[in-house]
One Martini backbone bead per residue (centre of mass of N, CA, C, O) as a GRO file, in nm:
protein
  439
    1UNK     BB    1  -1.459   0.810   1.990
    2UNK     BB    2  -1.607   0.507   2.089
    3UNK     BB    3  -1.616   0.250   1.835
    4UNK     BB    4  -1.838   0.003   1.705
    5UNK     BB    5  -1.822  -0.250   1.438
    6UNK     BB    6  -2.058  -0.484   1.326
    7UNK     BB    7  -1.908  -0.579   1.065
    8UNK     BB    8  -1.683  -0.646   0.760
    9UNK     BB    9  -1.808  -0.549   0.524
   10UNK     BB   10  -1.865  -0.311   0.312
   11UNK     BB   11  -1.987  -0.114   0.521
   12UNK     BB   12  -1.824  -0.159   0.784
   13UNK     BB   13  -1.541  -0.094   0.671
   14UNK     BB   14  -1.594   0.193   0.576
   15UNK     BB   15  -1.696   0.311   0.839
   16UNK     BB   16  -1.454   0.245   1.022
   17UNK     BB   17  -1.231   0.384   0.856
   18UNK     BB   18  -1.357   0.675   0.841
   19UNK     BB   19  -1.381   0.722   1.147
   20UNK     BB   20  -1.077   0.691   1.202
   21UNK     BB   21  -0.980   0.923   1.011
   22UNK     BB   22  -1.132   1.137   1.232
   23UNK     BB   23  -1.016   1.013   1.535
   24UNK     BB   24  -1.142   0.763   1.609
   25UNK     BB   25  -1.205   0.478   1.814
   26UNK     BB   26  -1.188   0.173   1.632
   27UNK     BB   27  -1.382  -0.136   1.624
   28UNK     BB   28  -1.384  -0.429   1.429
   29UNK     BB   29  -1.631  -0.689   1.413
   30UNK     BB   30  -1.605  -1.056   1.364
   31UNK     BB   31  -1.663  -1.407   1.314
   32UNK     BB   32  -1.445  -1.402   1.088
   33UNK     BB   33  -1.128  -1.499   1.129
   34UNK     BB   34  -0.998  -1.475   0.847
   35UNK     BB   35  -1.078  -1.186   0.791
   36UNK     BB   36  -0.943  -1.055   1.037
   37UNK     BB   37  -0.656  -1.144   0.978
   38UNK     BB   38  -0.637  -1.003   0.706
   39UNK     BB   39  -0.687  -0.714   0.815
   40UNK     BB   40  -0.438  -0.708   1.001
   41UNK     BB   41  -0.267  -0.746   0.713
   42UNK     BB   42  -0.412  -0.564   0.492
   43UNK     BB   43  -0.641  -0.766   0.380
   44UNK     BB   44  -0.891  -0.719   0.165
   45UNK     BB   45  -1.222  -0.846   0.079
   46UNK     BB   46  -1.232  -0.585  -0.103
   47UNK     BB   47  -1.295  -0.367  -0.377
   48UNK     BB   48  -1.191  -0.021  -0.300
   49UNK     BB   49  -1.123   0.280  -0.371
   50UNK     BB   50  -0.911   0.403  -0.101
   51UNK     BB   51  -0.926   0.198   0.144
   52UNK     BB   52  -0.650   0.072   0.210
   53UNK     BB   53  -0.489   0.327   0.314
   54UNK     BB   54  -0.679   0.377   0.554
   55UNK     BB   55  -0.635   0.113   0.700
   56UNK     BB   56  -0.331   0.127   0.728
   57UNK     BB   57  -0.305   0.405   0.871
   58UNK     BB   58  -0.500   0.338   1.123
   59UNK     BB   59  -0.353   0.096   1.229
   60UNK     BB   60  -0.082   0.235   1.271
   61UNK     BB   61  -0.228   0.466   1.462
   62UNK     BB   62  -0.450   0.300   1.654
   63UNK     BB   63  -0.766   0.361   1.548
   64UNK     BB   64  -0.767   0.058   1.418
   65UNK     BB   65  -0.947  -0.244   1.478
   66UNK     BB   66  -0.947  -0.613   1.490
   67UNK     BB   67  -1.213  -0.856   1.580
   68UNK     BB   68  -1.382  -1.151   1.733
   69UNK     BB   69  -1.467  -0.984   1.997
   70UNK     BB   70  -1.766  -0.859   2.043
   71UNK     BB   71  -1.791  -0.801   2.347
   72UNK     BB   72  -1.540  -0.618   2.378
   73UNK     BB   73  -1.622  -0.407   2.170
   74UNK     BB   74  -1.880  -0.317   2.314
   75UNK     BB   75  -1.769  -0.244   2.603
   76UNK     BB   76  -1.557  -0.011   2.485
   77UNK     BB   77  -1.821   0.132   2.378
   78UNK     BB   78  -2.061   0.397   2.300
   79UNK     BB   79  -2.075   0.311   1.995
   80UNK     BB   80  -2.295   0.093   1.795
   81UNK     BB   81  -2.266  -0.073   1.496
   82UNK     BB   82  -2.485  -0.225   1.264
   83UNK     BB   83  -2.320  -0.420   0.974
   84UNK     BB   84  -2.484  -0.650   0.873
   85UNK     BB   85  -2.639  -0.867   0.690
   86UNK     BB   86  -2.948  -0.863   0.459
   87UNK     BB   87  -3.059  -1.101   0.317
   88UNK     BB   88  -3.248  -1.270   0.105
   89UNK     BB   89  -3.532  -1.414   0.126
   90UNK     BB   90  -3.751  -1.634  -0.015
   91UNK     BB   91  -3.986  -1.389  -0.016
   92UNK     BB   92  -3.789  -1.108  -0.042
   93UNK     BB   93  -3.713  -1.045   0.223
   94UNK     BB   94  -3.545  -0.942   0.496
   95UNK     BB   95  -3.288  -1.090   0.673
   96UNK     BB   96  -3.262  -1.045   1.041
   97UNK     BB   97  -3.086  -1.245   1.199
   98UNK     BB   98  -2.811  -1.094   1.236
   99UNK     BB   99  -2.916  -0.839   1.369
  100UNK     BB  100  -3.052  -0.982   1.618
  101UNK     BB  101  -2.801  -1.123   1.721
  102UNK     BB  102  -2.646  -0.862   1.782
  103UNK     BB  103  -2.847  -0.742   1.980
  104UNK     BB  104  -2.813  -0.963   2.194
  105UNK     BB  105  -2.513  -0.917   2.235
  106UNK     BB  106  -2.535  -0.630   2.333
  107UNK     BB  107  -2.711  -0.688   2.580
  108UNK     BB  108  -2.494  -0.880   2.723
  109UNK     BB  109  -2.273  -0.610   2.693
  110UNK     BB  110  -2.421  -0.390   2.881
  111UNK     BB  111  -2.199  -0.177   3.076
  112UNK     BB  112  -2.353   0.077   2.953
  113UNK     BB  113  -2.435   0.343   2.802
  114UNK     BB  114  -2.575   0.335   2.463
  115UNK     BB  115  -2.541   0.365   2.106
  116UNK     BB  116  -2.750   0.217   1.869
  117UNK     BB  117  -2.672   0.153   1.515
  118UNK     BB  118  -2.833   0.105   1.222
  119UNK     BB  119  -2.670   0.027   0.902
  120UNK     BB  120  -2.833  -0.164   0.796
  121UNK     BB  121  -3.057  -0.283   0.569
  122UNK     BB  122  -3.389  -0.203   0.683
  123UNK     BB  123  -3.697  -0.227   0.765
  124UNK     BB  124  -3.959  -0.100   0.883
  125UNK     BB  125  -3.934  -0.179   1.241
  126UNK     BB  126  -3.653  -0.289   1.335
  127UNK     BB  127  -3.582  -0.115   1.585
  128UNK     BB  128  -3.794  -0.243   1.766
  129UNK     BB  129  -3.659  -0.524   1.764
  130UNK     BB  130  -3.383  -0.441   1.866
  131UNK     BB  131  -3.477  -0.325   2.134
  132UNK     BB  132  -3.603  -0.588   2.244
  133UNK     BB  133  -3.347  -0.763   2.238
  134UNK     BB  134  -3.180  -0.591   2.431
  135UNK     BB  135  -3.388  -0.568   2.671
  136UNK     BB  136  -3.380  -0.889   2.721
  137UNK     BB  137  -3.057  -0.851   2.844
  138UNK     BB  138  -3.121  -0.562   2.991
  139UNK     BB  139  -3.126  -0.260   3.224
  140UNK     BB  140  -2.979  -0.074   3.056
  141UNK     BB  141  -2.946   0.212   2.913
  142UNK     BB  142  -3.058   0.301   2.572
  143UNK     BB  143  -3.005   0.357   2.223
  144UNK     BB  144  -3.193   0.367   1.911
  145UNK     BB  145  -3.076   0.387   1.572
  146UNK     BB  146  -3.090   0.520   1.231
  147UNK     BB  147  -2.822   0.483   0.958
  148UNK     BB  148  -2.824   0.495   0.652
  149UNK     BB  149  -2.672   0.400   0.359
  150UNK     BB  150  -2.505   0.587   0.058
  151UNK     BB  151  -2.316   0.376  -0.103
  152UNK     BB  152  -2.105   0.356  -0.374
  153UNK     BB  153  -1.970   0.140  -0.554
  154UNK     BB  154  -1.646   0.287  -0.618
  155UNK     BB  155  -1.743   0.559  -0.408
  156UNK     BB  156  -1.747   0.531  -0.087
  157UNK     BB  157  -1.544   0.729   0.030
  158UNK     BB  158  -1.660   0.986  -0.089
  159UNK     BB  159  -1.947   0.946   0.027
  160UNK     BB  160  -1.859   0.954   0.329
  161UNK     BB  161  -1.674   1.215   0.338
  162UNK     BB  162  -1.895   1.350   0.105
  163UNK     BB  163  -2.200   1.388   0.165
  164UNK     BB  164  -2.510   1.474   0.070
  165UNK     BB  165  -2.622   1.308   0.323
  166UNK     BB  166  -2.745   1.256   0.662
  167UNK     BB  167  -2.933   0.991   0.794
  168UNK     BB  168  -3.133   1.012   1.106
  169UNK     BB  169  -3.274   0.801   1.344
  170UNK     BB  170  -3.430   0.902   1.650
  171UNK     BB  171  -3.508   0.885   2.026
  172UNK     BB  172  -3.331   1.154   2.091
  173UNK     BB  173  -3.152   1.437   2.164
  174UNK     BB  174  -2.899   1.301   2.268
  175UNK     BB  175  -2.839   1.123   2.021
  176UNK     BB  176  -2.828   1.353   1.814
  177UNK     BB  177  -2.580   1.497   1.929
  178UNK     BB  178  -2.373   1.269   1.907
  179UNK     BB  179  -2.407   1.213   1.601
  180UNK     BB  180  -2.345   1.499   1.510
  181UNK     BB  181  -2.049   1.492   1.612
  182UNK     BB  182  -1.954   1.245   1.447
  183UNK     BB  183  -2.043   1.394   1.154
  184UNK     BB  184  -1.919   1.682   1.134
  185UNK     BB  185  -1.659   1.635   0.944
  186UNK     BB  186  -1.859   1.559   0.680
  187UNK     BB  187  -2.041   1.862   0.694
  188UNK     BB  188  -1.876   2.139   0.649
  189UNK     BB  189  -2.009   2.231   0.358
  190UNK     BB  190  -2.346   2.190   0.435
  191UNK     BB  191  -2.441   1.927   0.434
  192UNK     BB  192  -2.690   1.743   0.568
  193UNK     BB  193  -2.839   1.659   0.872
  194UNK     BB  194  -3.112   1.430   0.894
  195UNK     BB  195  -3.360   1.434   1.120
  196UNK     BB  196  -3.566   1.157   1.241
  197UNK     BB  197  -3.754   0.915   1.248
  198UNK     BB  198  -3.692   0.584   1.232
  199UNK     BB  199  -3.888   0.481   1.013
  200UNK     BB  200  -3.808   0.697   0.801
  201UNK     BB  201  -3.512   0.615   0.775
  202UNK     BB  202  -3.561   0.326   0.681
  203UNK     BB  203  -3.730   0.412   0.426
  204UNK     BB  204  -3.529   0.595   0.272
  205UNK     BB  205  -3.344   0.380   0.158
  206UNK     BB  206  -3.554   0.228  -0.016
  207UNK     BB  207  -3.658   0.471  -0.177
  208UNK     BB  208  -3.394   0.545  -0.313
  209UNK     BB  209  -3.335   0.275  -0.460
  210UNK     BB  210  -3.606   0.258  -0.609
  211UNK     BB  211  -3.573   0.515  -0.776
  212UNK     BB  212  -3.312   0.437  -0.924
  213UNK     BB  213  -3.422   0.177  -1.048
  214UNK     BB  214  -3.646   0.316  -1.207
  215UNK     BB  215  -3.470   0.489  -1.392
  216UNK     BB  216  -3.323   0.259  -1.525
  217UNK     BB  217  -3.567   0.102  -1.640
  218UNK     BB  218  -3.686   0.332  -1.799
  219UNK     BB  219  -3.440   0.383  -1.986
  220UNK     BB  220  -3.429   0.098  -2.105
  221UNK     BB  221  -3.706   0.113  -2.242
  222UNK     BB  222  -3.649   0.360  -2.415
  223UNK     BB  223  -3.418   0.227  -2.571
  224UNK     BB  224  -3.590   0.010  -2.710
  225UNK     BB  225  -3.772   0.215  -2.855
  226UNK     BB  226  -3.554   0.361  -3.013
  227UNK     BB  227  -3.479   0.122  -3.191
  228UNK     BB  228  -3.770   0.088  -3.317
  229UNK     BB  229  -3.782   0.417  -3.426
  230UNK     BB  230  -3.481   0.553  -3.470
  231UNK     BB  231  -3.357   0.651  -3.216
  232UNK     BB  232  -3.143   0.834  -2.975
  233UNK     BB  233  -3.074   0.791  -2.645
  234UNK     BB  234  -2.856   1.004  -2.601
  235UNK     BB  235  -3.035   1.247  -2.685
  236UNK     BB  236  -3.270   1.194  -2.497
  237UNK     BB  237  -3.116   1.214  -2.234
  238UNK     BB  238  -3.032   1.509  -2.273
  239UNK     BB  239  -3.319   1.629  -2.314
  240UNK     BB  240  -3.419   1.542  -2.012
  241UNK     BB  241  -3.173   1.612  -1.813
  242UNK     BB  242  -3.212   1.939  -1.819
  243UNK     BB  243  -3.441   1.893  -1.650
  244UNK     BB  244  -3.482   1.983  -1.324
  245UNK     BB  245  -3.700   1.758  -1.255
  246UNK     BB  246  -3.489   1.526  -1.341
  247UNK     BB  247  -3.209   1.499  -1.446
  248UNK     BB  248  -2.901   1.308  -1.530
  249UNK     BB  249  -2.920   1.085  -1.337
  250UNK     BB  250  -2.974   0.760  -1.415
  251UNK     BB  251  -2.988   0.768  -1.770
  252UNK     BB  252  -2.823   0.516  -1.840
  253UNK     BB  253  -2.810   0.275  -2.043
  254UNK     BB  254  -2.829  -0.096  -2.017
  255UNK     BB  255  -2.811  -0.441  -1.884
  256UNK     BB  256  -2.880  -0.377  -1.601
  257UNK     BB  257  -2.919  -0.416  -1.275
  258UNK     BB  258  -2.719  -0.475  -0.976
  259UNK     BB  259  -2.608  -0.617  -0.697
  260UNK     BB  260  -2.678  -0.580  -0.339
  261UNK     BB  261  -2.929  -0.367  -0.355
  262UNK     BB  262  -3.153  -0.320  -0.569
  263UNK     BB  263  -3.280  -0.603  -0.591
  264UNK     BB  264  -3.330  -0.647  -0.286
  265UNK     BB  265  -3.483  -0.378  -0.214
  266UNK     BB  266  -3.718  -0.398  -0.407
  267UNK     BB  267  -3.826  -0.667  -0.295
  268UNK     BB  268  -3.858  -0.577   0.001
  269UNK     BB  269  -4.064  -0.351  -0.058
  270UNK     BB  270  -4.278  -0.526  -0.182
  271UNK     BB  271  -4.315  -0.706   0.071
  272UNK     BB  272  -4.399  -0.484   0.263
  273UNK     BB  273  -4.653  -0.407   0.109
  274UNK     BB  274  -4.793  -0.681   0.130
  275UNK     BB  275  -4.799  -0.691   0.444
  276UNK     BB  276  -4.967  -0.391   0.438
  277UNK     BB  277  -5.161  -0.365   0.178
  278UNK     BB  278  -4.951  -0.245  -0.049
  279UNK     BB  279  -4.940  -0.168  -0.376
  280UNK     BB  280  -4.631  -0.201  -0.594
  281UNK     BB  281  -4.646  -0.185  -0.921
  282UNK     BB  282  -4.399  -0.028  -1.010
  283UNK     BB  283  -4.183  -0.222  -0.885
  284UNK     BB  284  -4.266  -0.471  -1.041
  285UNK     BB  285  -4.198  -0.347  -1.317
  286UNK     BB  286  -3.901  -0.293  -1.262
  287UNK     BB  287  -3.818  -0.585  -1.215
  288UNK     BB  288  -3.913  -0.698  -1.488
  289UNK     BB  289  -3.745  -0.510  -1.669
  290UNK     BB  290  -3.468  -0.603  -1.563
  291UNK     BB  291  -3.486  -0.898  -1.646
  292UNK     BB  292  -3.512  -0.839  -1.946
  293UNK     BB  293  -3.247  -0.670  -1.984
  294UNK     BB  294  -3.045  -0.911  -1.920
  295UNK     BB  295  -3.113  -1.032  -2.231
  296UNK     BB  296  -3.025  -0.835  -2.456
  297UNK     BB  297  -2.735  -0.923  -2.538
  298UNK     BB  298  -2.805  -1.208  -2.623
  299UNK     BB  299  -3.016  -1.134  -2.839
  300UNK     BB  300  -2.828  -0.976  -3.020
  301UNK     BB  301  -2.622  -1.201  -3.072
  302UNK     BB  302  -2.819  -1.409  -3.188
  303UNK     BB  303  -2.894  -1.245  -3.438
  304UNK     BB  304  -2.606  -1.223  -3.563
  305UNK     BB  305  -2.585  -1.560  -3.553
  306UNK     BB  306  -2.857  -1.694  -3.635
  307UNK     BB  307  -2.867  -1.894  -3.371
  308UNK     BB  308  -2.549  -1.990  -3.395
  309UNK     BB  309  -2.393  -2.068  -3.096
  310UNK     BB  310  -2.266  -2.327  -3.136
  311UNK     BB  311  -1.913  -2.288  -3.090
  312UNK     BB  312  -1.897  -2.012  -3.022
  313UNK     BB  313  -1.678  -1.738  -2.958
  314UNK     BB  314  -1.700  -1.537  -2.658
  315UNK     BB  315  -1.631  -1.214  -2.555
  316UNK     BB  316  -1.607  -1.078  -2.215
  317UNK     BB  317  -1.636  -0.748  -2.089
  318UNK     BB  318  -1.717  -0.775  -1.784
  319UNK     BB  319  -1.849  -0.877  -1.446
  320UNK     BB  320  -1.918  -0.658  -1.294
  321UNK     BB  321  -2.192  -0.458  -1.225
  322UNK     BB  322  -1.955  -0.244  -1.196
  323UNK     BB  323  -1.732  -0.022  -1.179
  324UNK     BB  324  -1.498  -0.031  -0.919
  325UNK     BB  325  -1.555  -0.347  -0.872
  326UNK     BB  326  -1.592  -0.705  -0.748
  327UNK     BB  327  -1.902  -0.720  -0.784
  328UNK     BB  328  -2.132  -1.001  -0.897
  329UNK     BB  329  -2.397  -0.948  -0.787
  330UNK     BB  330  -2.647  -0.960  -1.013
  331UNK     BB  331  -2.500  -0.971  -1.277
  332UNK     BB  332  -2.543  -0.941  -1.615
  333UNK     BB  333  -2.296  -1.111  -1.699
  334UNK     BB  334  -2.392  -1.382  -1.580
  335UNK     BB  335  -2.643  -1.408  -1.750
  336UNK     BB  336  -2.497  -1.413  -2.020
  337UNK     BB  337  -2.306  -1.651  -1.976
  338UNK     BB  338  -2.522  -1.864  -1.916
  339UNK     BB  339  -2.668  -1.836  -2.189
  340UNK     BB  340  -2.428  -1.914  -2.366
  341UNK     BB  341  -2.380  -2.195  -2.247
  342UNK     BB  342  -2.663  -2.311  -2.310
  343UNK     BB  343  -2.609  -2.253  -2.632
  344UNK     BB  344  -2.290  -2.360  -2.675
  345UNK     BB  345  -2.088  -2.163  -2.600
  346UNK     BB  346  -1.774  -2.004  -2.583
  347UNK     BB  347  -1.610  -1.849  -2.296
  348UNK     BB  348  -1.448  -1.532  -2.252
  349UNK     BB  349  -1.302  -1.353  -1.975
  350UNK     BB  350  -1.294  -1.006  -1.843
  351UNK     BB  351  -1.149  -0.840  -1.545
  352UNK     BB  352  -0.977  -0.624  -1.336
  353UNK     BB  353  -1.132  -0.749  -1.040
  354UNK     BB  354  -1.363  -1.014  -1.085
  355UNK     BB  355  -1.254  -1.305  -1.138
  356UNK     BB  356  -1.268  -1.447  -0.861
  357UNK     BB  357  -1.565  -1.392  -0.803
  358UNK     BB  358  -1.670  -1.537  -1.062
  359UNK     BB  359  -1.554  -1.822  -1.006
  360UNK     BB  360  -1.763  -1.887  -0.777
  361UNK     BB  361  -1.998  -1.907  -1.003
  362UNK     BB  362  -1.853  -2.046  -1.277
  363UNK     BB  363  -1.592  -2.166  -1.254
  364UNK     BB  364  -1.472  -2.377  -1.537
  365UNK     BB  365  -1.672  -2.284  -1.787
  366UNK     BB  366  -1.451  -2.068  -1.836
  367UNK     BB  367  -1.228  -1.830  -1.965
  368UNK     BB  368  -0.958  -1.664  -1.803
  369UNK     BB  369  -0.841  -1.344  -1.868
  370UNK     BB  370  -0.574  -1.139  -1.793
  371UNK     BB  371  -0.633  -1.002  -2.069
  372UNK     BB  372  -0.840  -0.851  -2.283
  373UNK     BB  373  -0.713  -0.960  -2.560
  374UNK     BB  374  -0.722  -1.263  -2.488
  375UNK     BB  375  -1.033  -1.291  -2.518
  376UNK     BB  376  -1.045  -1.205  -2.834
  377UNK     BB  377  -0.874  -1.426  -2.943
  378UNK     BB  378  -1.073  -1.589  -3.181
  379UNK     BB  379  -1.334  -1.449  -3.168
  380UNK     BB  380  -1.658  -1.377  -3.285
  381UNK     BB  381  -1.716  -1.186  -3.027
  382UNK     BB  382  -1.782  -0.874  -2.854
  383UNK     BB  383  -1.877  -0.810  -2.510
  384UNK     BB  384  -2.000  -0.531  -2.325
  385UNK     BB  385  -2.080  -0.479  -1.965
  386UNK     BB  386  -1.846  -0.302  -1.839
  387UNK     BB  387  -1.727   0.046  -1.760
  388UNK     BB  388  -1.432   0.035  -1.790
  389UNK     BB  389  -1.172   0.236  -1.866
  390UNK     BB  390  -1.000   0.029  -2.046
  391UNK     BB  391  -1.254   0.011  -2.263
  392UNK     BB  392  -1.285   0.309  -2.395
  393UNK     BB  393  -0.975   0.302  -2.557
  394UNK     BB  394  -0.899   0.091  -2.765
  395UNK     BB  395  -0.751  -0.128  -2.997
  396UNK     BB  396  -0.920  -0.171  -3.284
  397UNK     BB  397  -0.723  -0.306  -3.474
  398UNK     BB  398  -0.662  -0.541  -3.288
  399UNK     BB  399  -0.948  -0.645  -3.255
  400UNK     BB  400  -0.998  -0.704  -3.556
  401UNK     BB  401  -0.769  -0.915  -3.584
  402UNK     BB  402  -0.872  -1.114  -3.352
  403UNK     BB  403  -1.126  -1.139  -3.482
  404UNK     BB  404  -1.330  -1.331  -3.700
  405UNK     BB  405  -1.538  -1.095  -3.655
  406UNK     BB  406  -1.663  -0.752  -3.662
  407UNK     BB  407  -1.808  -0.789  -3.349
  408UNK     BB  408  -1.996  -0.553  -3.140
  409UNK     BB  409  -2.143  -0.562  -2.814
  410UNK     BB  410  -2.277  -0.274  -2.637
  411UNK     BB  411  -2.390  -0.219  -2.297
  412UNK     BB  412  -2.250   0.108  -2.263
  413UNK     BB  413  -2.192   0.309  -2.492
  414UNK     BB  414  -1.868   0.374  -2.553
  415UNK     BB  415  -1.918   0.420  -2.863
  416UNK     BB  416  -1.911   0.547  -3.184
  417UNK     BB  417  -2.087   0.454  -3.453
  418UNK     BB  418  -1.936   0.604  -3.681
  419UNK     BB  419  -1.656   0.504  -3.611
  420UNK     BB  420  -1.718   0.199  -3.631
  421UNK     BB  421  -1.791   0.209  -3.931
  422UNK     BB  422  -1.514   0.313  -4.035
  423UNK     BB  423  -1.364   0.050  -3.902
  424UNK     BB  424  -1.558  -0.211  -3.978
  425UNK     BB  425  -1.797  -0.257  -3.781
  426UNK     BB  426  -2.020  -0.437  -3.601
  427UNK     BB  427  -2.248  -0.224  -3.413
  428UNK     BB  428  -2.417  -0.291  -3.093
  429UNK     BB  429  -2.628  -0.110  -2.895
  430UNK     BB  430  -2.812   0.106  -2.673
  431UNK     BB  431  -3.055   0.290  -2.834
  432UNK     BB  432  -2.911   0.259  -3.116
  433UNK     BB  433  -2.782   0.236  -3.406
  434UNK     BB  434  -2.702   0.011  -3.639
  435UNK     BB  435  -2.385  -0.106  -3.748
  436UNK     BB  436  -2.217  -0.224  -4.040
  437UNK     BB  437  -1.945  -0.350  -4.202
  438UNK     BB  438  -2.081  -0.281  -4.498
  439UNK     BB  439  -2.148   0.046  -4.449
   0.00000   0.00000   0.00000
């Protein structure tokens, strides 16, 4: 099939590359000329495992092209995906400016019947507005559908190629058939394509992210209570996760959720409820709990240093909001670093992929370490924020020699407290007992 993907951000690039991988003729279009030129040279603007070889292979095979000519991309295609950003507006709602701009552009270049698919995360009712914007520019017949993405950063290729489900909101049986054929290679193992009305498809994306965010915030609060009563959140998590009604996913406590989806989507859903007179108190509590959780690591460190943060050197391992991505948007690590700096601490940071992305937020206020142990050398404490694999089994003897005091605050529960006690560390994790170097 001839496919255009408008927008080469995280979602658009993954969608375009994976559709090309299954034999479609795909052109990805974007107004950012520098980004497009980089993509033509196989320089990707994001870090995502497995994406680069797919882009390289399909460009070489002629199935994937990149262009700044949105009109030409639309005219040559039968299916057009809208995959531009929907940033958070000042009132918390999704800013649809870019989506509607693309809709108008599609309308102006509607040289034949097309299926227009919103892939961007948009609130219920957006497809109606997209349809109106296109119809205002053309008399040609077209379909508008909603196909929300459920891609996890760090595992997006696997998620797209082997999806749990494909959700599609359609306006006709004809559109459903075409989209079903487009996605058929990805659901051969039997995972479903779920067709529904468009508003329900738009809502499904927000509901899914809100549920996952709720599980994270719930477990983070249980972890805080575990610390207060002397329970171990790891055992509690196992105890509830085997219940089939609950399941084990998204029950790991941590420093709070971040990224481009959960914070924005929870707030957008709250705003949608307010606009429609529906109070979403649960989600407001989720958001508040998450903001509180982002301060937990700083509060732990402050207690260990008796409030004497000024002049302390703190090493921070992990800046991305999660492992296997360079995305630092809404990252708990940035909240921690800013709090440390305000308290007068000196901060050294390390991340395998996100140093440059973090530099755009933090500037030169911190020291960027090329190697993880460089950040630790001479530091008062080590704080772990992101669960990168290289942090899971480090050289603890080396860490102990490099630190001026054997203090580790672990926001991801990577290590066993008993082992850390035997090694002579003061080790403070999330929802588990504190062990001290003297114990």
